[in-house]
Amino acid sequence: AVHVPLSLEAQAEARLLMFSHTNLLSPAIGDPISVPTQDMLLGLYILTVGNNQGIYGNRYHPYYSKYNIFSCKKPSFYSYDDALGAHWQKRIELDSPLWLRWGVGLRIITSVDREAPIEVQYESLGIFHEIYEHYRIGKNEVGEILSI
């Protein structure tokens, strides 16, 4: 048999029951339907363990004293090889937060042409910095990329 909601109240109840936030448990047997995977839980654990500053914990580079909002300095590396060498020398762990300098030649995997910068900062010499959520791009007056 198929239940067809005819009255307005039955249609409203059917629409309400079809929302995803109400279908966390199976109505038939009570088992969970929406369960986070193990990699999601591990990622959430790594992002939140030891970070008592919430979402602002990794926001600013430690060398900018104007924005220095955390007490401990995070290590800074110039390449992937430097970070890997530090891990081999037991100076950092796999889950250690760190700063990695991006060269101009490295690609950013994002849709920059569709993403608008959060802020644009101009300097007196014509250089400007486009500030995005996770990175900053420095450009000259012609628009050539100077730093990422």
Short mmCIF file of C-alpha atoms in Angstrom, two decimals:
data_model
loop_
_atom_site.label_atom_id
_atom_site.label_comp_id
_atom_site.label_asym_id
_atom_site.label_seq_id
_atom_site.Cartn_x
_atom_site.Cartn_y
_atom_site.Cartn_z
CA ALA A 1 0.00 0.00 0.00
CA VAL A 2 1.12 3.54 -0.72
CA HIS A 3 0.22 6.41 1.58
CA VAL A 4 -0.84 9.48 -0.40
CA PRO A 5 -1.29 12.58 1.77
CA LEU A 6 -4.52 14.22 0.66
CA SER A 7 -5.28 16.77 3.37
CA LEU A 8 -3.19 19.89 3.90
CA GLU A 9 -2.12 18.69 7.35
CA ALA A 10 -0.98 15.32 5.94
CA GLN A 11 0.94 17.04 3.12
CA ALA A 12 2.66 19.36 5.61
CA GLU A 13 3.58 16.39 7.81
CA ALA A 14 4.94 14.47 4.80
CA ARG A 15 7.08 17.44 3.74
CA LEU A 16 8.35 17.87 7.30
CA LEU A 17 9.30 14.20 7.53
CA MET A 18 11.21 14.35 4.24
CA PHE A 19 13.70 16.97 5.55
CA SER A 20 17.16 15.49 6.04
CA HIS A 21 17.60 16.88 9.55
CA THR A 22 14.60 14.85 10.72
CA ASN A 23 15.82 11.60 9.18
CA LEU A 24 18.79 10.92 11.45
CA LEU A 25 17.25 7.69 12.75
CA SER A 26 15.43 5.10 10.71
CA PRO A 27 11.73 5.13 11.64
CA ALA A 28 11.48 1.40 10.96
CA ILE A 29 14.24 0.01 13.18
CA GLY A 30 15.75 3.04 14.94
CA ASP A 31 19.27 2.63 13.55
CA PRO A 32 21.19 5.80 12.61
CA ILE A 33 21.04 6.73 8.93
CA SER A 34 23.47 9.68 8.86
CA VAL A 35 26.69 8.51 10.45
CA PRO A 36 30.01 10.38 10.07
CA THR A 37 32.81 8.31 8.59
CA GLN A 38 36.01 7.54 10.46
CA ASP A 39 38.07 10.05 8.48
CA MET A 40 35.55 12.80 9.31
CA LEU A 41 35.81 12.04 13.02
CA LEU A 42 39.61 11.86 12.89
CA GLY A 43 39.78 15.18 11.04
CA LEU A 44 37.51 16.86 13.60
CA TYR A 45 39.61 15.44 16.42
CA ILE A 46 42.88 16.68 14.89
CA LEU A 47 41.40 20.14 14.23
CA THR A 48 40.11 20.57 17.77
CA VAL A 49 42.67 18.83 20.00
CA GLY A 50 44.93 21.31 21.74
CA ASN A 51 43.34 24.32 20.08
CA ASN A 52 41.87 26.43 22.84
CA GLN A 53 41.40 29.46 20.60
CA GLY A 54 38.60 28.08 18.46
CA ILE A 55 38.40 29.06 14.82
CA TYR A 56 40.98 31.86 15.27
CA GLY A 57 43.74 29.50 16.42
CA ASN A 58 45.49 29.23 13.03
CA ARG A 59 44.41 32.47 11.41
CA TYR A 60 47.47 34.74 11.49
CA HIS A 61 51.14 34.10 10.81
CA PRO A 62 53.23 34.16 14.03
CA TYR A 63 55.76 36.67 12.65
CA TYR A 64 53.13 39.40 12.29
CA SER A 65 53.35 40.83 15.80
CA LYS A 66 50.34 43.04 15.10
CA TYR A 67 48.17 39.91 14.86
CA ASN A 68 50.06 37.70 17.32
CA ILE A 69 47.10 36.27 19.24
CA PHE A 70 48.60 33.01 20.43
CA SER A 71 51.26 32.33 23.00
CA CYS A 72 53.21 29.54 21.25
CA LYS A 73 55.07 29.96 17.97
CA LYS A 74 54.25 27.58 15.14
CA PRO A 75 57.21 26.37 13.05
CA SER A 76 57.60 27.95 9.63
CA PHE A 77 59.09 26.13 6.61
CA TYR A 78 60.08 27.22 3.10
CA SER A 79 59.27 23.95 1.32
CA TYR A 80 57.64 20.57 1.73
CA ASP A 81 61.10 19.02 1.99
CA ASP A 82 61.96 21.22 4.99
CA ALA A 83 58.76 20.17 6.76
CA LEU A 84 59.38 16.50 5.94
CA GLY A 85 62.97 16.77 7.21
CA ALA A 86 61.74 18.33 10.46
CA HIS A 87 59.34 15.42 10.87
CA TRP A 88 62.17 12.93 10.31
CA GLN A 89 64.25 14.78 12.91
CA LYS A 90 61.30 14.54 15.36
CA ARG A 91 60.96 18.34 15.60
CA ILE A 92 57.29 18.20 14.53
CA GLU A 93 54.60 15.52 14.62
CA LEU A 94 52.18 14.54 11.87
CA ASP A 95 49.40 16.53 13.52
CA SER A 96 51.52 19.59 14.39
CA PRO A 97 50.21 22.90 13.03
CA LEU A 98 52.82 24.70 10.92
CA TRP A 99 53.29 27.48 8.40
CA LEU A 100 54.47 26.60 4.89
CA ARG A 101 55.71 29.31 2.52
CA TRP A 102 54.16 29.07 -0.95
CA GLY A 103 56.30 30.06 -3.90
CA VAL A 104 54.86 32.04 -6.78
CA GLY A 105 55.20 29.02 -9.09
CA LEU A 106 53.04 26.74 -6.92
CA ARG A 107 49.43 26.28 -7.95
CA ILE A 108 46.59 27.04 -5.59
CA ILE A 109 43.83 24.49 -5.94
CA THR A 110 40.79 26.74 -5.75
CA SER A 111 38.46 28.66 -7.97
CA VAL A 112 40.21 32.04 -7.65
CA ASP A 113 38.36 33.45 -10.65
CA ARG A 114 35.04 32.79 -8.90
CA GLU A 115 36.14 33.53 -5.33
CA ALA A 116 36.09 37.17 -4.31
CA PRO A 117 38.75 38.37 -1.85
CA ILE A 118 37.66 39.17 1.68
CA GLU A 119 39.80 42.30 1.71
CA VAL A 120 42.22 44.16 -0.57
CA GLN A 121 45.08 46.09 1.09
CA TYR A 122 46.92 48.73 -0.96
CA GLU A 123 50.46 49.99 -0.33
CA SER A 124 51.90 53.35 -1.41
CA LEU A 125 54.19 51.85 -4.10
CA GLY A 126 51.31 50.33 -6.05
CA ILE A 127 51.61 46.87 -4.54
CA PHE A 128 48.38 45.39 -3.23
CA HIS A 129 47.44 42.24 -1.33
CA GLU A 130 44.25 40.29 -1.93
CA ILE A 131 43.25 38.56 1.30
CA TYR A 132 41.27 35.34 0.90
CA GLU A 133 40.03 32.98 3.60
CA HIS A 134 43.06 30.65 3.59
CA TYR A 135 45.78 32.56 1.72
CA ARG A 136 47.02 35.97 0.57
CA ILE A 137 48.16 37.00 -2.93
CA GLY A 138 50.52 39.95 -3.37
CA LYS A 139 50.42 41.71 -6.76
CA ASN A 140 52.13 44.72 -8.33
CA GLU A 141 50.41 47.64 -10.08
CA VAL A 142 50.22 45.67 -13.36
CA GLY A 143 48.58 42.70 -11.64
CA GLU A 144 51.55 40.31 -11.76
CA ILE A 145 51.70 37.94 -8.80
CA LEU A 146 54.61 38.73 -6.48
CA SER A 147 53.89 36.43 -3.54
CA ILE A 148 51.39 33.87 -2.35
#
